[in-house]
mmCIF file of C-alpha atoms in Angstrom:
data_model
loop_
_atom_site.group_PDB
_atom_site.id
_atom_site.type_symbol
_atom_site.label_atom_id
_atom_site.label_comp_id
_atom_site.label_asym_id
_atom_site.label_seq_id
_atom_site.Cartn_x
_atom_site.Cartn_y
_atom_site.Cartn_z
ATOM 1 C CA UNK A 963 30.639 10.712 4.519
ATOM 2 C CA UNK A 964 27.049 10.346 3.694
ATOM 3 C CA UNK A 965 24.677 11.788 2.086
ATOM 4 C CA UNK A 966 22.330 14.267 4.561
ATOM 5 C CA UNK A 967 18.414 14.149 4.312
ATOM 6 C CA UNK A 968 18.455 17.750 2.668
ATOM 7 C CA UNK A 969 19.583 16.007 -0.557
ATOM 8 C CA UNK A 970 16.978 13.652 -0.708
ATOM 9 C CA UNK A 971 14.306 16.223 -0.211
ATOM 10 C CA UNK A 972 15.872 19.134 -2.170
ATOM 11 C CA UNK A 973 15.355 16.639 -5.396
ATOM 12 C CA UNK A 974 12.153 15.248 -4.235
ATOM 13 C CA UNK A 975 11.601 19.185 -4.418
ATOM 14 C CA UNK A 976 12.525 19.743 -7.664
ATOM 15 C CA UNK A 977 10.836 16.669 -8.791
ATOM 16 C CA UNK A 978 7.346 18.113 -7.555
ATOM 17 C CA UNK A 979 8.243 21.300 -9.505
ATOM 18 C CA UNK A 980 9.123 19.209 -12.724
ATOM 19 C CA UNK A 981 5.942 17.421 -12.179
ATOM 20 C CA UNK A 982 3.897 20.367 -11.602
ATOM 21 C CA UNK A 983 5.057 22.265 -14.720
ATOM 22 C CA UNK A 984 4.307 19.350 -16.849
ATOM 23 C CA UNK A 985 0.198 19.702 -15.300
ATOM 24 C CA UNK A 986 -0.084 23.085 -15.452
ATOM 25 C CA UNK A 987 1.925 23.195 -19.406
ATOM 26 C CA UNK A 988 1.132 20.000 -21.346
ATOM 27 C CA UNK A 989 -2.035 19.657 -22.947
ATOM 28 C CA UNK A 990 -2.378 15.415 -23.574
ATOM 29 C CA UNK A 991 -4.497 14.310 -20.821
ATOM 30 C CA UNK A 992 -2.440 10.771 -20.788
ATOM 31 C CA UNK A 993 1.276 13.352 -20.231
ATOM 32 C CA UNK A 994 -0.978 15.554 -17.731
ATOM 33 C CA UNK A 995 -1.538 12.081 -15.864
ATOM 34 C CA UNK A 996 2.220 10.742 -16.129
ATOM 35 C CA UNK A 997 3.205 14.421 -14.821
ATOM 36 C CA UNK A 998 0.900 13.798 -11.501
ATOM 37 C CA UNK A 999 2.900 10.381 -11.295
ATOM 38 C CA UNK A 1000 5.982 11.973 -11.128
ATOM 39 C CA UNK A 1001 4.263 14.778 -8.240
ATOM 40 C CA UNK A 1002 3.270 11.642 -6.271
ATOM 41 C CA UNK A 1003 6.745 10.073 -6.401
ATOM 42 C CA UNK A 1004 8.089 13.446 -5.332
ATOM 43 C CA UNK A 1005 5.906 13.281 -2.217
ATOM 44 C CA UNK A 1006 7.277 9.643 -1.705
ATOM 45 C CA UNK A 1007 10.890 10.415 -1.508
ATOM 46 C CA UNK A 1008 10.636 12.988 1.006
ATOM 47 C CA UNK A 1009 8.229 10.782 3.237
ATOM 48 C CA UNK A 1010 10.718 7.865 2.554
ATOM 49 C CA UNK A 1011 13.813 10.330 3.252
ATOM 50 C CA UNK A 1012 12.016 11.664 6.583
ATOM 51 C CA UNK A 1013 10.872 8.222 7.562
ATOM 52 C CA UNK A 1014 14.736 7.219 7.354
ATOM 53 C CA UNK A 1015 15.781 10.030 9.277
ATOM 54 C CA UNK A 1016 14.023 9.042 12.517
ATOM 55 C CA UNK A 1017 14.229 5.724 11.512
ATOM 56 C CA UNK A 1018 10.897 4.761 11.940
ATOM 57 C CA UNK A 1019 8.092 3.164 9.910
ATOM 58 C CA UNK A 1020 5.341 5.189 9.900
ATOM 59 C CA UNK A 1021 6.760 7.059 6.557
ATOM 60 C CA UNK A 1022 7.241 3.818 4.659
ATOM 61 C CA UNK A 1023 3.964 2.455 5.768
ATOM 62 C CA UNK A 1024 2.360 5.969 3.973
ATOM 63 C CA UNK A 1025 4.742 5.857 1.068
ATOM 64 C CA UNK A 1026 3.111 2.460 0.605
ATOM 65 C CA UNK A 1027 -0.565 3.861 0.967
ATOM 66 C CA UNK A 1028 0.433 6.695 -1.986
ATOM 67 C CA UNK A 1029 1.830 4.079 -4.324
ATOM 68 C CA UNK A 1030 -1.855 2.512 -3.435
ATOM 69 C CA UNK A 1031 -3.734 5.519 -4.571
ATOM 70 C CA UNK A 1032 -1.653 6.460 -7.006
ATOM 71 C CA UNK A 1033 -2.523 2.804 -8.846
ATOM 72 C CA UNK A 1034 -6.343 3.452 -8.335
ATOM 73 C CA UNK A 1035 -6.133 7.134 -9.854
ATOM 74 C CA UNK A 1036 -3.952 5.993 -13.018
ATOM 75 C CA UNK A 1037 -6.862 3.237 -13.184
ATOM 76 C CA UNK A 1038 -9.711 5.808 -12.944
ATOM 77 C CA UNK A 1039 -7.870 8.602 -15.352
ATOM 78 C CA UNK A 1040 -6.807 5.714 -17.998
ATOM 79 C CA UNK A 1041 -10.659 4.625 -18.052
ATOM 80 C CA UNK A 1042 -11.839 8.070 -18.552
ATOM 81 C CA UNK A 1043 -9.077 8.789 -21.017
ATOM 82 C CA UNK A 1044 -10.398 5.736 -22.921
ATOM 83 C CA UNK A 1045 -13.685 6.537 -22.635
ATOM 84 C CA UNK A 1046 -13.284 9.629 -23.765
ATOM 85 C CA UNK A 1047 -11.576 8.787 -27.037
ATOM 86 C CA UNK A 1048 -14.516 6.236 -27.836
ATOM 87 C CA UNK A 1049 -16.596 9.685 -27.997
ATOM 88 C CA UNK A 1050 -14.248 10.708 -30.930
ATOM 89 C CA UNK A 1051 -12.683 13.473 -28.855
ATOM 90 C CA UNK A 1052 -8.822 14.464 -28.921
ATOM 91 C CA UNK A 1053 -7.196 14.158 -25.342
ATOM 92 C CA UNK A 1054 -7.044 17.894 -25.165
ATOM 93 C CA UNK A 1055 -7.263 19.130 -21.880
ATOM 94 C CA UNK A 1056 -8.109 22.364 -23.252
ATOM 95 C CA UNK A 1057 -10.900 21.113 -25.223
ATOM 96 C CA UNK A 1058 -12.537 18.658 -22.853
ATOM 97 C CA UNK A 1059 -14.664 21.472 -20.692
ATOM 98 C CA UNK A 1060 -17.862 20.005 -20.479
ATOM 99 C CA UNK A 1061 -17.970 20.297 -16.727
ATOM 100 C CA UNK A 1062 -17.334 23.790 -16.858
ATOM 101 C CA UNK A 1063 -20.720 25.749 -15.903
ATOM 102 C CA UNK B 1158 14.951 -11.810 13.516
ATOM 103 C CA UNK B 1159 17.696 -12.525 11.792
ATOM 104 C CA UNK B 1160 20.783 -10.709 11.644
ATOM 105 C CA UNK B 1161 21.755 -10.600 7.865
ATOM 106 C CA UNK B 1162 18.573 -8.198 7.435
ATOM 107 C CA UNK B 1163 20.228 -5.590 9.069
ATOM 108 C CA UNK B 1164 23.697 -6.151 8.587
ATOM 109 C CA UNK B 1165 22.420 -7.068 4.350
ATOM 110 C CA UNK B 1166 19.968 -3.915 3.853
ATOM 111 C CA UNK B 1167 22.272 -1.216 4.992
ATOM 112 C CA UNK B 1168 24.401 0.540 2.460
ATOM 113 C CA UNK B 1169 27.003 2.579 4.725
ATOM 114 C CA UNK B 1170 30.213 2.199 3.056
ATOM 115 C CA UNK B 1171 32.263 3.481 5.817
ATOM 116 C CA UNK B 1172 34.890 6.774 4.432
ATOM 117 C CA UNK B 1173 33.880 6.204 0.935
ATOM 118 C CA UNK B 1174 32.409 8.698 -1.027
ATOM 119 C CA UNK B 1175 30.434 5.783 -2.937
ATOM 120 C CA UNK B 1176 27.365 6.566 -1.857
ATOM 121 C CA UNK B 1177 27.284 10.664 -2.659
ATOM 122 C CA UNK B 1178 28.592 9.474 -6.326
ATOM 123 C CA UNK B 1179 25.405 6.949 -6.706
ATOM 124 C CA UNK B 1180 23.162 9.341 -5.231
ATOM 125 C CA UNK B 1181 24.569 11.885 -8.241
ATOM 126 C CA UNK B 1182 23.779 9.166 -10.293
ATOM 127 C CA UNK B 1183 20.119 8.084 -9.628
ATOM 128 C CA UNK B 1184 19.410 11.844 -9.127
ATOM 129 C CA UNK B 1185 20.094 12.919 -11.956
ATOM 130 C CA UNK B 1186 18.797 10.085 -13.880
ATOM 131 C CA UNK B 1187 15.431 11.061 -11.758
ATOM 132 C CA UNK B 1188 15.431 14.366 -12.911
ATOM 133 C CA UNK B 1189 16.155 13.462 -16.501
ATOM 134 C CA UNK B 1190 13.716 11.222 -16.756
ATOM 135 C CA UNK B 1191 10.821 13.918 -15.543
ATOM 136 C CA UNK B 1192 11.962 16.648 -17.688
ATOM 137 C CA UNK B 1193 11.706 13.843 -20.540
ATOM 138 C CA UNK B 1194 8.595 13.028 -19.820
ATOM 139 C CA UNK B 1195 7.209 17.053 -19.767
ATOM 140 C CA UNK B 1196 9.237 18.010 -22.821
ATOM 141 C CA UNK B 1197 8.567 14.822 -24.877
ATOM 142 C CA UNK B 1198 5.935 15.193 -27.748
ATOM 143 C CA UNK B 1199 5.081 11.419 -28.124
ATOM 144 C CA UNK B 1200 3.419 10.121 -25.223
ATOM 145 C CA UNK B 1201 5.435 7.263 -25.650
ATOM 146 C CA UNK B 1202 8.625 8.135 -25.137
ATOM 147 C CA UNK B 1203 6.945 9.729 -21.834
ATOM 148 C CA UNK B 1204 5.959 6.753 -20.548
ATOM 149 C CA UNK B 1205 9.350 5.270 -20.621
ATOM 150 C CA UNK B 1206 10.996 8.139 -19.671
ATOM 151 C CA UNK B 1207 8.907 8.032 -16.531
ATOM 152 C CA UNK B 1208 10.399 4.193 -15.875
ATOM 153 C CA UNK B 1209 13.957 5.915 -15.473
ATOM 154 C CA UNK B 1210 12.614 8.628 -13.340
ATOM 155 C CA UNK B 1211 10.388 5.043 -11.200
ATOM 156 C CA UNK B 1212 13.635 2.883 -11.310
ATOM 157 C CA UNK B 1213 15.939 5.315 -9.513
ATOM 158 C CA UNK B 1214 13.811 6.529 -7.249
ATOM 159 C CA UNK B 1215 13.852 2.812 -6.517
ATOM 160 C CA UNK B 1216 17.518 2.820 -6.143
ATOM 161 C CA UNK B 1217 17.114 5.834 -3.912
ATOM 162 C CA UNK B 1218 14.505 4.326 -1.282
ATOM 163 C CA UNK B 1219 17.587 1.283 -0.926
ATOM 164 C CA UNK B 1220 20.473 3.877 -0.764
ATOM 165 C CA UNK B 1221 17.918 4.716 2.519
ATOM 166 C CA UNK B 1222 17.853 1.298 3.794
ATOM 167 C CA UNK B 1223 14.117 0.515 2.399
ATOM 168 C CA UNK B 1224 14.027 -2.202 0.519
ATOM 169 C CA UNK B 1225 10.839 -2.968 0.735
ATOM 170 C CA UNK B 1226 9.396 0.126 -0.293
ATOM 171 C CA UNK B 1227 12.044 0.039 -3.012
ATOM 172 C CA UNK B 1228 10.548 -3.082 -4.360
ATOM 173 C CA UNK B 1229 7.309 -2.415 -4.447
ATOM 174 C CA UNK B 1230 7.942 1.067 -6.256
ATOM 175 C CA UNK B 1231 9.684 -1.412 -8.922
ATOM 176 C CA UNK B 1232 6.938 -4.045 -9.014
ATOM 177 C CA UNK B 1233 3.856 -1.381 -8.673
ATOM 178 C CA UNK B 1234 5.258 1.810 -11.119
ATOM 179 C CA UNK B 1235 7.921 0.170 -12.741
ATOM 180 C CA UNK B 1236 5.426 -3.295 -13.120
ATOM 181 C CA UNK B 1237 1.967 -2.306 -13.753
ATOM 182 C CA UNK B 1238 1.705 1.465 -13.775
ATOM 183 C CA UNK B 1239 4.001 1.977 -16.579
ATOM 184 C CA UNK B 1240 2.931 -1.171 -18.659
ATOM 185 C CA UNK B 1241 -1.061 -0.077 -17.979
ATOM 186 C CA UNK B 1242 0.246 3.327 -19.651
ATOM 187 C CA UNK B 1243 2.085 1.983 -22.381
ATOM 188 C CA UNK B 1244 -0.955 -0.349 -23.346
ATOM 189 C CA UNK B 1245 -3.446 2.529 -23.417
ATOM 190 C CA UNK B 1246 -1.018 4.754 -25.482
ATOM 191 C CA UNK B 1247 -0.879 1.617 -28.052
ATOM 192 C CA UNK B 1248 -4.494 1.177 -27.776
ATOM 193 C CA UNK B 1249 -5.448 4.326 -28.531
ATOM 194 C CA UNK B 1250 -2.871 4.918 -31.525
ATOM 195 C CA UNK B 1251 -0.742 7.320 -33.111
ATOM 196 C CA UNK B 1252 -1.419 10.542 -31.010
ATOM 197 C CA UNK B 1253 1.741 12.569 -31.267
ATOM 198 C CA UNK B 1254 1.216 16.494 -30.872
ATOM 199 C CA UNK B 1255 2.730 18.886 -32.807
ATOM 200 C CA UNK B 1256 5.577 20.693 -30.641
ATOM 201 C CA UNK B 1257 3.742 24.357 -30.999
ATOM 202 C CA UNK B 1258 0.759 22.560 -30.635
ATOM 203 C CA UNK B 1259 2.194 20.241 -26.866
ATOM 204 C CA UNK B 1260 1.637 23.127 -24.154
ATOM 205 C CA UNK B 1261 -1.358 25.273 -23.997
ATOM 206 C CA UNK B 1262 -2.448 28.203 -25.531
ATOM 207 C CA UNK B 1263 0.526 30.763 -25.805
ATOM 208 C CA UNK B 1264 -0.597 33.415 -23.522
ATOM 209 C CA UNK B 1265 -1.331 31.627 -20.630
ATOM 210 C CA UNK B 1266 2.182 29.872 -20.933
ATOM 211 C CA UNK B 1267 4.563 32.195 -19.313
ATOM 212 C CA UNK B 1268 2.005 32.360 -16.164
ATOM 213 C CA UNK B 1269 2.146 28.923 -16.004
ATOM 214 C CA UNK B 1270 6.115 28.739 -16.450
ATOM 215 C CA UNK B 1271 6.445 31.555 -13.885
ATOM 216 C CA UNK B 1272 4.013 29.939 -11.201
ATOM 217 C CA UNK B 1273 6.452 26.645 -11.422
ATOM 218 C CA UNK B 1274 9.370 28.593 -10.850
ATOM 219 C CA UNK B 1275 8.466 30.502 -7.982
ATOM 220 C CA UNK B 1276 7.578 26.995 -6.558
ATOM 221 C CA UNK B 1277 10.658 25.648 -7.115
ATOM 222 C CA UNK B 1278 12.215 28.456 -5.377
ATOM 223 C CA UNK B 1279 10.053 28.603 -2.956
ATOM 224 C CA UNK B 1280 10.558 24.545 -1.917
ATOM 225 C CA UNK B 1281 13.931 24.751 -2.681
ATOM 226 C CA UNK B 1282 14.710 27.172 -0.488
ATOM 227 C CA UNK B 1283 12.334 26.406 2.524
ATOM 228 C CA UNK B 1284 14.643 23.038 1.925
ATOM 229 C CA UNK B 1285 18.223 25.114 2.501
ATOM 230 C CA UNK B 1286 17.090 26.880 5.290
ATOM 231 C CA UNK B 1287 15.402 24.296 7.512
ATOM 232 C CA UNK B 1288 17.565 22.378 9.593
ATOM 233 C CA UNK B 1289 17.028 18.910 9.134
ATOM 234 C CA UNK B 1290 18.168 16.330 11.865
ATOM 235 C CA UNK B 1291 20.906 14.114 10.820
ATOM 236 C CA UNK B 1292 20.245 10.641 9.470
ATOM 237 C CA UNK B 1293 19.912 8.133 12.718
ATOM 238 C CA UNK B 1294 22.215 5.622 13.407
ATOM 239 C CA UNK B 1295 20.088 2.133 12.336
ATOM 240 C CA UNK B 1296 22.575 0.062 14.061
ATOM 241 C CA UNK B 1297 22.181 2.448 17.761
ATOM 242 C CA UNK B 1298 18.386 1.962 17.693
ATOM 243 C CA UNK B 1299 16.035 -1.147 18.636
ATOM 244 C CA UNK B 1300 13.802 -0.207 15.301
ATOM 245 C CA UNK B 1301 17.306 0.441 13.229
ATOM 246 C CA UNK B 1302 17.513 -3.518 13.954
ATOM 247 C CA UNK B 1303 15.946 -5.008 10.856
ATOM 248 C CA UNK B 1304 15.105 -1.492 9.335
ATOM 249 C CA UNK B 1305 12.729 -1.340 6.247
ATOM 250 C CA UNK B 1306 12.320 -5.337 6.287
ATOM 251 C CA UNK B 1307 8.485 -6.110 4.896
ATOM 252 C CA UNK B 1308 8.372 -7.969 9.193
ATOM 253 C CA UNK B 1309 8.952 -4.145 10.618
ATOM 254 C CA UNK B 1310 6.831 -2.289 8.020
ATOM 255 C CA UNK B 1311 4.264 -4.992 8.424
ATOM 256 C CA UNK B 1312 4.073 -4.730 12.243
ATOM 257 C CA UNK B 1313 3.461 -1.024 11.523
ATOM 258 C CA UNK B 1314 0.967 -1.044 9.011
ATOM 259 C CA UNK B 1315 -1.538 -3.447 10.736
ATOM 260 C CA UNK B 1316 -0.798 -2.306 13.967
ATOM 261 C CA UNK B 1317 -0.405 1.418 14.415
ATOM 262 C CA UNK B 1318 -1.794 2.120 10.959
ATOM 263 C CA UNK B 1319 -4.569 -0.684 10.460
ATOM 264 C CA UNK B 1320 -7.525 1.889 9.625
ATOM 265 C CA UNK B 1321 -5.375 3.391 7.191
ATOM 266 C CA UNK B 1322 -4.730 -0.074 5.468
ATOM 267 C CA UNK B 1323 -8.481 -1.270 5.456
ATOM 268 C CA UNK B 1324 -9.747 2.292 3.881
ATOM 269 C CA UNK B 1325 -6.874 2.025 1.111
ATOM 270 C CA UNK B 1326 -8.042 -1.837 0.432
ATOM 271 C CA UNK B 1327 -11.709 0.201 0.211
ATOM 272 C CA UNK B 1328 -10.102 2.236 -1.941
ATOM 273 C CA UNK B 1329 -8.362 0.113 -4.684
ATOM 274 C CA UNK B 1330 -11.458 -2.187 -4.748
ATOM 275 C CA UNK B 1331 -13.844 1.278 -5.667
ATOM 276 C CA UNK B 1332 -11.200 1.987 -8.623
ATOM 277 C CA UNK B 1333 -11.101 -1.629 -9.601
ATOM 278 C CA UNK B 1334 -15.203 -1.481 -10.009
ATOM 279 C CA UNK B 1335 -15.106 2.127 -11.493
ATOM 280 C CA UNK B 1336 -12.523 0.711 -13.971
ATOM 281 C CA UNK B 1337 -14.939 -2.096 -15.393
ATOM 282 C CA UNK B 1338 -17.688 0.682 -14.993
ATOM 283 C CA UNK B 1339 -15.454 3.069 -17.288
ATOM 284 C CA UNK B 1340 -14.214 0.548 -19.701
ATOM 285 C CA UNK B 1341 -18.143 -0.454 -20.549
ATOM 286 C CA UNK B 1342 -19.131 1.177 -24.065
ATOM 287 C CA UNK B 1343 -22.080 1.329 -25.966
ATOM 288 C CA UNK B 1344 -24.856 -0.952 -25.912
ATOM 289 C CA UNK B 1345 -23.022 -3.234 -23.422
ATOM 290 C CA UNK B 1346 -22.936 -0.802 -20.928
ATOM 291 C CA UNK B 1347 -26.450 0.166 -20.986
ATOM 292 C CA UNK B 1348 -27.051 -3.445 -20.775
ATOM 293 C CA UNK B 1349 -24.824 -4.569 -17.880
ATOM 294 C CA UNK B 1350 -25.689 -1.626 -15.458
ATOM 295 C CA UNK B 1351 -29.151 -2.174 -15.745
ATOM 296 C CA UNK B 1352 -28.839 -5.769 -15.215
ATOM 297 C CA UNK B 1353 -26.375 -4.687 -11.982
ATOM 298 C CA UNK B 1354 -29.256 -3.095 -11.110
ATOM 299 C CA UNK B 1355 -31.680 -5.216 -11.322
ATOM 300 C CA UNK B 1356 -29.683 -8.403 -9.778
ATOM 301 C CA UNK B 1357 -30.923 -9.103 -6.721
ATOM 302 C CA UNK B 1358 -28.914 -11.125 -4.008
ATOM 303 C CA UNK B 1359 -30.089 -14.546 -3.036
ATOM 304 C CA UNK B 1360 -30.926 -12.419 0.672
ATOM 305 C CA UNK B 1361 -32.927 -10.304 -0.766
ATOM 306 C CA UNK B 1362 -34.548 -13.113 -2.886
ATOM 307 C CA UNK B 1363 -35.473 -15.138 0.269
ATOM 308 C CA UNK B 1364 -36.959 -11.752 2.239
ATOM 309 C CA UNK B 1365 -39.080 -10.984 -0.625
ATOM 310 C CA UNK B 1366 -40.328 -14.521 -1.268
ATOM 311 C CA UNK B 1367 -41.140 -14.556 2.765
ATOM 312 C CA UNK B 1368 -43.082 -11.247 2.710
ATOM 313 C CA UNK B 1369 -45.266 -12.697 -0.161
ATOM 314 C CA UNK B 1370 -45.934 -15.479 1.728
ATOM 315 C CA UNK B 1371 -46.699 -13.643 4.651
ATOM 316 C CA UNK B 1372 -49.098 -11.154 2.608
ATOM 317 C CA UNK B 1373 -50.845 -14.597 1.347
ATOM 318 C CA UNK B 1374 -51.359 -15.952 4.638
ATOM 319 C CA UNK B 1375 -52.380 -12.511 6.198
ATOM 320 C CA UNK B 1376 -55.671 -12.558 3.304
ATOM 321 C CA UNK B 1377 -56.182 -16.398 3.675
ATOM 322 C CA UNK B 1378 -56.821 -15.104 7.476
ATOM 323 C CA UNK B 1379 -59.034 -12.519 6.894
ATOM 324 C CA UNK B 1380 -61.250 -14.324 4.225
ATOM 325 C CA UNK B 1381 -61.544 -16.810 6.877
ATOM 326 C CA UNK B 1382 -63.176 -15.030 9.784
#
């Protein structure tokens, strides 16, 4: 007995939910940014379950190219969310709305 | 190839129910580890609570036979991603919310509460209806041979996928300059961007030092005749 792909992306499914609640509930721009982590692993376990399924590569080979982004946006947000606290701001996600027209 | 990859990397334990206990495991360690992370106050205890959720998804990709992809989530979230957190949240100090204070404003909370649910039901159930295939025999295959060994994913990536691999390279080397961009402050990044700017390559020293010359000669020519 093994266990079937449905498993793998049943939890990667409730993992994107998990992940979404935290962006859409928490207001701390550095939890919002963990919370988009945990949406992008999500997205990685069902590519990785799929890719295993078939067994071929070509979902590895993208689960590889999200972990690659991933880095580069927690780069880009941590900068910003430093940047912004050098401006003597609280990481409020409901505060920071200066893009807002 | 050698043999011991595929015959090392595969976790079938034939008529045990070994594997549907550790998948238990790691899953709901995973899903621990997220709800941590959304419920926690401190933004540290986040962070770590995110490596549990990281390290058994890692245990996850080699229940699947992926090794390497299970090691790199280890070395890249696990290694840096977490540990990058963890230094900004020390950096920027003691930032713990108050627990009324954590989610945002009360009336737009039960929207937002609602709106996750009804995706979770939504991708939950699209999941128990669809009829997945059934996991492929590695061993049956030519590709099962060697399966998720860095030689097979690398024969993919710069073969099949090698436009993919160059624009993420592209990619991580734009964050890695808007990261030095972002972490400027002050004075020193007034400074350094306008001396970015203002740098000019040795090529573009030599082609302006040539056109100078050639305006020079062009007047010495004319005051001539």
């Amino acid at each position: 007995m093994s266990v079937a792909v449905d498993w793998y992306v049943g939890l990667s499914a409730v993992l994107f939910s998990i992940g979404a609640a935290g962006v859409l509930l928490r207001r701390n721009a550095l939890v919002v940014l963990l919370s988009i982590e945990i949406m992008l692993n999500a997205g990685n376990l069902a590519l990785v379950a799929f890719s295993r399924t078939h067994a071929q590569h070509d979902g590895q080979v993208f689960a590889i190219v999200v972990m690659a982004i991933a880095a580069s946006e927690v780069v880009v947000g941590l900068g910003i969310v430093v940047a912004l606290s050098h401006m003597r701001r609280e990481l409020d996600t409901d505060e920071l709305a200066e893009l807002h027209g | 190839m050698t043999t011991f990859a595929a015959s090392s990397w595969n976790f079938d334990v034939p008529g045990a129910p070994v594997e549907v206990l550790l998948f238990a495991l790691f899953a709901a360690l995973a899903i621990f580890g997220a709800l941590r992370v959304v419920t926690a106050s401190d933004p540290f205890v986040s962070a770590l609570s995110l490596l549990f959720n990281f390290v058994s998804l890692g245990a996850l990709y080699l229940m699947l036979g992926q090794a390497f992809v299970a090691i790199s989530q280890i070395l890249v979230y696990a290694g840096a991603v977490v540990v990058l957190f963890l230094f900004v949240i020390a950096y920027l100090g003691d930032r713990r919310e108050l627990a009324a204070d954590a989610v945002r404003a009360r009336a737009l909370r039960p929207f937002a509460l609602l709106g996750v649910l009804a995706l979770m039901v939504t991708l939950v159930a699209v999941v128990i209806t669809a009829d997945f295939p059934k996991l492929a025999e590695l061993h049956d295959t030519a590709a099962g041979f060697g399966f998720g060994s860095p030689q097979a994913i690398g024969e993919t990536f710069l073969g099949t996928y090698v436009l993919a691999f160059e624009v993420t390279s592209l990619v991580l080397l734009v964050a890695a300059i808007g990261g030095i961009v972002l972490g400027l402050t002050g004075r020193a990044r007034h400074d350094r961007l306008r001396k970015l700017m203002q740098t000019r390559s040795a090529d573009q020293q030599k082609r302006l030092h040539e056109s100078e010359e050639r305006k020079l000669k062009s007047e010495r020519g004319v005051g001539t005749t």
